[in-house]
mmCIF file of C-alpha atoms and ligand atoms in Angstrom:
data_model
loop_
_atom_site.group_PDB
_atom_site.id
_atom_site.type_symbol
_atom_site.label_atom_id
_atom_site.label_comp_id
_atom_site.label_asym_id
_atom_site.label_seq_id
_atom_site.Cartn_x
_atom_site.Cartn_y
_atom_site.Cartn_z
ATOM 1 C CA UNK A 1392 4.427 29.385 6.155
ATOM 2 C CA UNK A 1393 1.882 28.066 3.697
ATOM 3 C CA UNK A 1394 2.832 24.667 3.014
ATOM 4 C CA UNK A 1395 0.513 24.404 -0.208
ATOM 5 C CA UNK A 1396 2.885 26.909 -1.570
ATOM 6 C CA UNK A 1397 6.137 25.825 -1.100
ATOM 7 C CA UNK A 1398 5.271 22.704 -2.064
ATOM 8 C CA UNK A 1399 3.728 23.708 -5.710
ATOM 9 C CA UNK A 1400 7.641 26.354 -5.587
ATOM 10 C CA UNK A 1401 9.575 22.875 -4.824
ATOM 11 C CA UNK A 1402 7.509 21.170 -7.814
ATOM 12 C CA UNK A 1403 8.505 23.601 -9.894
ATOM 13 C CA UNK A 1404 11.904 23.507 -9.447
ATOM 14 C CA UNK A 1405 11.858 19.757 -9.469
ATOM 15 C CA UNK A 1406 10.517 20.420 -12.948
ATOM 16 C CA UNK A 1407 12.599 22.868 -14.186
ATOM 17 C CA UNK A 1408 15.683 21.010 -12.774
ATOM 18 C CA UNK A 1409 14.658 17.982 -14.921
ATOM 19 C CA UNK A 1410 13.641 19.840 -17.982
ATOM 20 C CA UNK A 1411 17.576 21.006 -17.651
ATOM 21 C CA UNK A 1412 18.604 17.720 -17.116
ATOM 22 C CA UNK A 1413 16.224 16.349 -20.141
ATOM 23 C CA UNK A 1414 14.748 14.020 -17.737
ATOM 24 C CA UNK A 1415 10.663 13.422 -17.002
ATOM 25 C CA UNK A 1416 9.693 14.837 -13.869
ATOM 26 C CA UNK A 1417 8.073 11.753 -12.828
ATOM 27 C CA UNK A 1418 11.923 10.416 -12.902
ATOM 28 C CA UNK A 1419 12.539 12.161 -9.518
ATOM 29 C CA UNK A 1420 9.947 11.261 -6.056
ATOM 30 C CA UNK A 1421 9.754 13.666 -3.494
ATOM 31 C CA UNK A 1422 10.667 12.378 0.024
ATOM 32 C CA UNK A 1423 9.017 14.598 2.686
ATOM 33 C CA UNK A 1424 11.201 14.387 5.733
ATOM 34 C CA UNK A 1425 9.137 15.274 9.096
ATOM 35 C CA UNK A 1426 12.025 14.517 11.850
ATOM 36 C CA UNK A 1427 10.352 16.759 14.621
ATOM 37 C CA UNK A 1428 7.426 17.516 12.596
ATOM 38 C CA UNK A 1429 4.098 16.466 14.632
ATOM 39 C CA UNK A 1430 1.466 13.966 13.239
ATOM 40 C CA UNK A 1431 -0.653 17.225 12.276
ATOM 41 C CA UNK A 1432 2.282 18.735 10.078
ATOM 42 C CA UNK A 1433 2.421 14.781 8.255
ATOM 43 C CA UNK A 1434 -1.458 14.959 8.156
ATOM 44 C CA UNK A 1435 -2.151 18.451 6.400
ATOM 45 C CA UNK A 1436 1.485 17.263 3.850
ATOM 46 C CA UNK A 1437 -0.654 13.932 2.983
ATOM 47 C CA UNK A 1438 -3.426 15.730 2.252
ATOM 48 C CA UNK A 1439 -1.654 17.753 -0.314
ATOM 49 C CA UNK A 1440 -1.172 14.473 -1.786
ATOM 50 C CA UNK A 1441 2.588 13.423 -0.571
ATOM 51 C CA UNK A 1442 3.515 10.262 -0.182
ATOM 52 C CA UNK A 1443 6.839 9.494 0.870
ATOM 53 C CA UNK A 1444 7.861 10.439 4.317
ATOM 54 C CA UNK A 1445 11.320 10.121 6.045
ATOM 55 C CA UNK A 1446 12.275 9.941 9.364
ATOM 56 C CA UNK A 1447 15.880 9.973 10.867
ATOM 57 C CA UNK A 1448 15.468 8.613 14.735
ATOM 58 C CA UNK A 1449 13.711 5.157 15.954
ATOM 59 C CA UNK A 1450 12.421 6.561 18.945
ATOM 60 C CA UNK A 1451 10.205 9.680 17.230
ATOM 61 C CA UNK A 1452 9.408 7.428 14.485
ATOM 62 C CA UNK A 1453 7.964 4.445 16.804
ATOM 63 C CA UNK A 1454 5.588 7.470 18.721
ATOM 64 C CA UNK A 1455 4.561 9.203 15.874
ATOM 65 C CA UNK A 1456 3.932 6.930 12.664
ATOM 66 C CA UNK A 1457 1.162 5.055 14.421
ATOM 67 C CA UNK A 1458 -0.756 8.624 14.970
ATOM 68 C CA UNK A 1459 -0.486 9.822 11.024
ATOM 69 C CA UNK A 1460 -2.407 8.833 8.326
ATOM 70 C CA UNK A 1461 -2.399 4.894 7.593
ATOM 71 C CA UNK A 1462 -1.561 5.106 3.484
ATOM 72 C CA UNK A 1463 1.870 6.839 3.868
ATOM 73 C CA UNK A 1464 4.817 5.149 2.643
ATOM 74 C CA UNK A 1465 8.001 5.797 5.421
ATOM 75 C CA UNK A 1466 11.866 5.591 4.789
ATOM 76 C CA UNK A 1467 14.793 5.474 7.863
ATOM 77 C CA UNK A 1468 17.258 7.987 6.669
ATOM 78 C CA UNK A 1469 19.091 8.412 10.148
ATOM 79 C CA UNK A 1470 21.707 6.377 11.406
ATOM 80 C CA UNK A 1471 20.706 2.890 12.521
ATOM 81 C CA UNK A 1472 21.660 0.955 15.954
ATOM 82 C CA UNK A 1473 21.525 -2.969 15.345
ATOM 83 C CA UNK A 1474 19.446 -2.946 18.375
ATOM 84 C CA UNK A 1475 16.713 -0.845 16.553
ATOM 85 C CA UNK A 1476 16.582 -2.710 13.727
ATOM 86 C CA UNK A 1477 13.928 -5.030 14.418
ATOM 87 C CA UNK A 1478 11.391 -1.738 14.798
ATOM 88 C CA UNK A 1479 13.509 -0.525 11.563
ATOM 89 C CA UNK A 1480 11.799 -3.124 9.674
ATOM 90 C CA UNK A 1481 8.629 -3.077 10.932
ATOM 91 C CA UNK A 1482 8.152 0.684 10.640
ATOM 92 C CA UNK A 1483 9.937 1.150 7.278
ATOM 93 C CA UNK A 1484 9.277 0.461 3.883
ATOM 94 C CA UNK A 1485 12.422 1.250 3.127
ATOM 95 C CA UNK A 1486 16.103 1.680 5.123
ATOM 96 C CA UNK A 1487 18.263 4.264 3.428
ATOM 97 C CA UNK A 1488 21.345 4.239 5.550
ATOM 98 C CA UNK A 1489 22.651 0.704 5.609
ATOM 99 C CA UNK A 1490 26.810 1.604 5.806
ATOM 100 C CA UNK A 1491 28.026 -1.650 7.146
ATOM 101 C CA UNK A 1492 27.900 -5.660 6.535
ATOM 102 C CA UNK A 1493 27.052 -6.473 9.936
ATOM 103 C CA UNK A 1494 24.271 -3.896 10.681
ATOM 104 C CA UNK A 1495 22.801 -5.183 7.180
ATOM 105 C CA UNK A 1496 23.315 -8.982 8.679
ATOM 106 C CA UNK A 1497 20.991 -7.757 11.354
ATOM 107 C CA UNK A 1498 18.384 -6.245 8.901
ATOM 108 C CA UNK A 1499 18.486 -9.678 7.165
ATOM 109 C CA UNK A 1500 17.727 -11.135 10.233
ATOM 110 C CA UNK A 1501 14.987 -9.337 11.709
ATOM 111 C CA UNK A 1502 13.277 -8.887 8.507
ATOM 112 C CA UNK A 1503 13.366 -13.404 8.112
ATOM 113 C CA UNK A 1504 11.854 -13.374 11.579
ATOM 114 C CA UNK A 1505 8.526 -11.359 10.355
ATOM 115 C CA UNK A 1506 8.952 -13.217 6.821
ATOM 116 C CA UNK A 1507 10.102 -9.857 5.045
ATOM 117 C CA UNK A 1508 12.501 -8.653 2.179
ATOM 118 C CA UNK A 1509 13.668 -5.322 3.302
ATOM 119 C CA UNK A 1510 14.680 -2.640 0.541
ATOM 120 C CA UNK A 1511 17.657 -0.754 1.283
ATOM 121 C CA UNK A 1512 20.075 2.042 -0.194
ATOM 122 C CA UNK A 1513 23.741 1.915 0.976
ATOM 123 C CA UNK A 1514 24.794 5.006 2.291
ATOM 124 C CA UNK A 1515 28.078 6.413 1.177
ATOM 125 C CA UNK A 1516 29.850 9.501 3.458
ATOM 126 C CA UNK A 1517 31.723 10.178 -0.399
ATOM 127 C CA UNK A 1518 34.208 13.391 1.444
ATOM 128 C CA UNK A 1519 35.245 10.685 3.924
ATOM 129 C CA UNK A 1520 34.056 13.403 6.955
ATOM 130 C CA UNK A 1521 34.796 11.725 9.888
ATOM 131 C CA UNK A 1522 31.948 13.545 11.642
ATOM 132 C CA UNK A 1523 29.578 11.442 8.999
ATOM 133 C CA UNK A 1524 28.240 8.202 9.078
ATOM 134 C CA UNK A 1525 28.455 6.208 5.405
ATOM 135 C CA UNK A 1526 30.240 3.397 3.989
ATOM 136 C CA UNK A 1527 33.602 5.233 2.594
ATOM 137 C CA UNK A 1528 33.462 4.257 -1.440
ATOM 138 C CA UNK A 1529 35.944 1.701 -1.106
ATOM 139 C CA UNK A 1530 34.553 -0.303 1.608
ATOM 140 C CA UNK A 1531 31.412 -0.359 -0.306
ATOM 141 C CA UNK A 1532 33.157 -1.460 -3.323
ATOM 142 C CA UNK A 1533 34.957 -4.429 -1.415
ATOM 143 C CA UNK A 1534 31.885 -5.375 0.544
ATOM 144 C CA UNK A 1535 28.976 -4.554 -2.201
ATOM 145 C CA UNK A 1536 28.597 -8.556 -3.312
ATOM 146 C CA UNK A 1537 28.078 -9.857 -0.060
ATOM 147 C CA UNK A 1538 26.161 -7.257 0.357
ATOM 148 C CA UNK A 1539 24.200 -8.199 -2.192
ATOM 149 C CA UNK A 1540 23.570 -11.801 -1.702
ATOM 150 C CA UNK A 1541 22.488 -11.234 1.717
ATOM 151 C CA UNK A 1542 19.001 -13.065 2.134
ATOM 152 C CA UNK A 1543 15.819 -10.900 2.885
ATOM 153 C CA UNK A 1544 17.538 -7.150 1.627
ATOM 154 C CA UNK A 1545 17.472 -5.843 -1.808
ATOM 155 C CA UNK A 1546 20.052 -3.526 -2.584
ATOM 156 C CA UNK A 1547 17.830 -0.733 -4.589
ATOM 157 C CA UNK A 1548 20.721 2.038 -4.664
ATOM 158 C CA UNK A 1549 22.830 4.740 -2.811
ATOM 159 C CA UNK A 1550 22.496 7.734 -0.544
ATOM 160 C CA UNK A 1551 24.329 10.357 0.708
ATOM 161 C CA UNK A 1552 24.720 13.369 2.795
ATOM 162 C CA UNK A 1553 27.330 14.991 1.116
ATOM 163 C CA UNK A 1554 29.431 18.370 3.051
ATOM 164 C CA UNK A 1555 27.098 20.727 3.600
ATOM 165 C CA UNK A 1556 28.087 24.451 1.700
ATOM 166 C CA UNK A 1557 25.815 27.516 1.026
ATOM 167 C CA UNK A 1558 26.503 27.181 -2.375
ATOM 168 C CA UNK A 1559 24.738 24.558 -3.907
ATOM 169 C CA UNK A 1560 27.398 24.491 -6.556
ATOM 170 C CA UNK A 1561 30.082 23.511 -4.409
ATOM 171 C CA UNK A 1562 28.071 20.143 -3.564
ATOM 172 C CA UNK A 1563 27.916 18.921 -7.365
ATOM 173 C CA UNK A 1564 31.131 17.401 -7.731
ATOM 174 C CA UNK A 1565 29.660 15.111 -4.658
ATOM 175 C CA UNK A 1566 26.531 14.211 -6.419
ATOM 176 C CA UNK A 1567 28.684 13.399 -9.528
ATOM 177 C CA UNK A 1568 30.518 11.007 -7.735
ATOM 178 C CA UNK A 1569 27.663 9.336 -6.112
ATOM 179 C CA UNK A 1570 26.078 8.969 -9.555
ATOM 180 C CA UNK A 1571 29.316 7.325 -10.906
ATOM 181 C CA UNK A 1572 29.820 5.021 -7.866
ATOM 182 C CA UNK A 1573 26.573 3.657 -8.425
ATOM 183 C CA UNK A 1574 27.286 2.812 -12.283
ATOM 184 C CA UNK A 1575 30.464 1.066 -11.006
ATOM 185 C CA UNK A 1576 28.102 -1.139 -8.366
ATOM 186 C CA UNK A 1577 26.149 -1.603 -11.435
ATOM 187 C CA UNK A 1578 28.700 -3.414 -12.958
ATOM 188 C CA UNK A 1579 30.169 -5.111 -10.173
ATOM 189 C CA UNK A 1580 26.654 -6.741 -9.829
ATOM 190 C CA UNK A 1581 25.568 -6.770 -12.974
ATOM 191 C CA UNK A 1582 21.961 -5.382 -12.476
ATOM 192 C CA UNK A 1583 20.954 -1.908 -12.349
ATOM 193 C CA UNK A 1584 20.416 -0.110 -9.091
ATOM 194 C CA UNK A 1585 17.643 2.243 -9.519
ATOM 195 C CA UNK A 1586 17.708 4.670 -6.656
ATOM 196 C CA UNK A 1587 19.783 7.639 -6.105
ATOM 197 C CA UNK A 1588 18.801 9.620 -2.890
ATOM 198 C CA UNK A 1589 20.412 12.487 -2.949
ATOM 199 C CA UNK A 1590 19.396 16.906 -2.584
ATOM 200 C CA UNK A 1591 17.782 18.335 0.304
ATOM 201 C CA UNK A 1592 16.191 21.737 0.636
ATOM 202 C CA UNK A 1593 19.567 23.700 -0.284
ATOM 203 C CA UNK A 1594 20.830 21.266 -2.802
ATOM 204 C CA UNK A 1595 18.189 19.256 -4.774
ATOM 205 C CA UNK A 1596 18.306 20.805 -7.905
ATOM 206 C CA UNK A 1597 21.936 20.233 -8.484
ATOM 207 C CA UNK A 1598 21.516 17.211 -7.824
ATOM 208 C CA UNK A 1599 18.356 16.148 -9.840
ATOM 209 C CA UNK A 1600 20.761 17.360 -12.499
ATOM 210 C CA UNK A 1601 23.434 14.847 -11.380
ATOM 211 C CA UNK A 1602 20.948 12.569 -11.286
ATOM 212 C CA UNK A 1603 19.133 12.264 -8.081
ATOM 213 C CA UNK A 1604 16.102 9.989 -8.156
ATOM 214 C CA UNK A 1605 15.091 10.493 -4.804
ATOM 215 C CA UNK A 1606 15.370 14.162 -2.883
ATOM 216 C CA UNK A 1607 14.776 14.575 0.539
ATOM 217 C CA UNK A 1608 13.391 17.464 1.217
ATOM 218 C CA UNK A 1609 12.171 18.980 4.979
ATOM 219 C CA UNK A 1610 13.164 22.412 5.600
ATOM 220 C CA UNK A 1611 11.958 23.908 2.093
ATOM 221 C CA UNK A 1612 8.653 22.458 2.604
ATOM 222 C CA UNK A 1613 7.813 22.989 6.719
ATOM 223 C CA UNK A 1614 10.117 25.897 7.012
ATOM 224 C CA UNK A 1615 12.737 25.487 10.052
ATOM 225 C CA UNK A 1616 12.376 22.621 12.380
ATOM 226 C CA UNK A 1617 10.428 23.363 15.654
ATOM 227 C CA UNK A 1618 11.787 21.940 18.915
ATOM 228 C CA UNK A 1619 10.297 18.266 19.313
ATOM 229 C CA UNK A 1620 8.515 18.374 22.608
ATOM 230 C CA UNK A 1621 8.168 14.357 22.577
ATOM 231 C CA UNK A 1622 5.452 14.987 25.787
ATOM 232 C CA UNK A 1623 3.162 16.326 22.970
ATOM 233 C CA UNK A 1624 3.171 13.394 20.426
ATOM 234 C CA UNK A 1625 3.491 10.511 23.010
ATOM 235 C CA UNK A 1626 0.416 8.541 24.038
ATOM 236 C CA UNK A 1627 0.019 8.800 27.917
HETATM 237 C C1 LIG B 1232 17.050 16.337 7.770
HETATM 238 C C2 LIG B 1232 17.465 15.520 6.622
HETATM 239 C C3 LIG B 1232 17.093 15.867 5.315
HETATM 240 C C4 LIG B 1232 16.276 17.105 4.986
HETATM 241 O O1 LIG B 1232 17.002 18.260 5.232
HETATM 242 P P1 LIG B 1232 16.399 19.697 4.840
HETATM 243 O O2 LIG B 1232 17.605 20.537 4.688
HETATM 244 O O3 LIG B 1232 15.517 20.106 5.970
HETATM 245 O O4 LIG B 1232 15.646 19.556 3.581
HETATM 246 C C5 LIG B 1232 17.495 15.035 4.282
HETATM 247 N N1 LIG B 1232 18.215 13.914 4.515
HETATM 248 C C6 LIG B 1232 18.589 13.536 5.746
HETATM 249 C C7 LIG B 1232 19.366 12.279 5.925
HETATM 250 C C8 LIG B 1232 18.232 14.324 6.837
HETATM 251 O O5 LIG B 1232 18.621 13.944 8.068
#
């Protein structure tokens, strides 16, 4: 595995997927997702000059932030507690998977304790799988203003975690409908919502050309995930 390499591949077919698109490459950010990655994995990706890094559990991201390089910029894309939120917020620069009123009531209010706005995306589970986590589309729709006027969280966009298929194909129709969700939020609101997170390592070019503007990407950059052995990254 020579991460050097399959990050200049995945740049390439960033590109290319945007030159199909007819959209700038600089439209789309790469999020480098290191759930079970160590600190030295994160380290050596930094130094290739990434980023963004997301992280899908409290727990491994509370141990293992504090031992990787200071500059990096972290997202929560896992499902979030209420009772984690308050180290959501502090860890985070961003929560991606907001998919209820009350857990973003509880962002709100641990980010007013440390005098922060929190950015968030609202997650949407847009096959309605009941083994998935996301606001289903009409729920969001109802619930979107209030939402919105929460104090102390900015609505910046969607996400999802559409079905997963082999065929990347298969997926578009669910990044279509992501896409046009968020133009109907857009109108509901009446300001525009500039974040689509949506692709991973199987599925980002089809949707970079549904629109994406955010791909999460872990497996085509590390290779497969190792086992966490949480005795290794935890201070004694
Ligand atoms: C793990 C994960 C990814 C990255 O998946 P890969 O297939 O390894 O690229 C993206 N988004 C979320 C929410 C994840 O949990």
């Amino acid at each position: 595995m020579d991460l050097s390499e399959n990050l200049h591949s995945i740049q390439k077919r960033i590109a290319a997927a945007c030159e199909r698109a007819g959209r700038a490459p600089n439209e789309v950010t790469l999020l480098t997702v290191t759930k079970s990655q160590p600190p030295e994995a994160i380290k050596a990706a930094s130094d290739l000059g990434l980023i963004f890094f997301g992280e899908n559990k409290i727990q491994e991201a509370k141990t293992k932030i504090p031992l990787c390089p200071g500059k990096l910029r972290w997202h929560f894309i896992g499902h979030l507690q209420s009772n984690k939120c308050r180290d959501a917020v502090e860890l985070f620069e961003m929560i991606q998977s907001v998919d209820s009123l009350s857990l973003a009531q509880e962002i709100a209010k641990r980010a007013g304790q440390v005098s922060k706005t929190m950015p968030v995306l609202l997650e949407v589970n847009v096959a309605g799988e009941a083994s998935k986590f996301g606001y289903p589309p009409e729920r969001l729709l109802v619930e979107l203003k209030e939402l919105n006027t929460l104090p102390r969280i900015e609505v910046q966009g969607l996400m999802t975690v559409p079905p997963w298929s082999p065929e990347a194909e298969k997926v578009r129709p669910h990044f279509r409908q992501l896409r046009e969700l968020k133009t109907e939020c857009e109108q509901i609101l009446g300001v525009p919502l500039p974040c689509l997170s949506m692709g991973m390592s199987g599925d980002f070019e089809v949707a970079i050309e549904e629109g994406a503007t955010m791909v999460r990407i872990g497996t085509a950059l590390f290779g497969p995930r190792p086992k966490m052995n949480n005795k290794e990254i935890q201070p004694a």
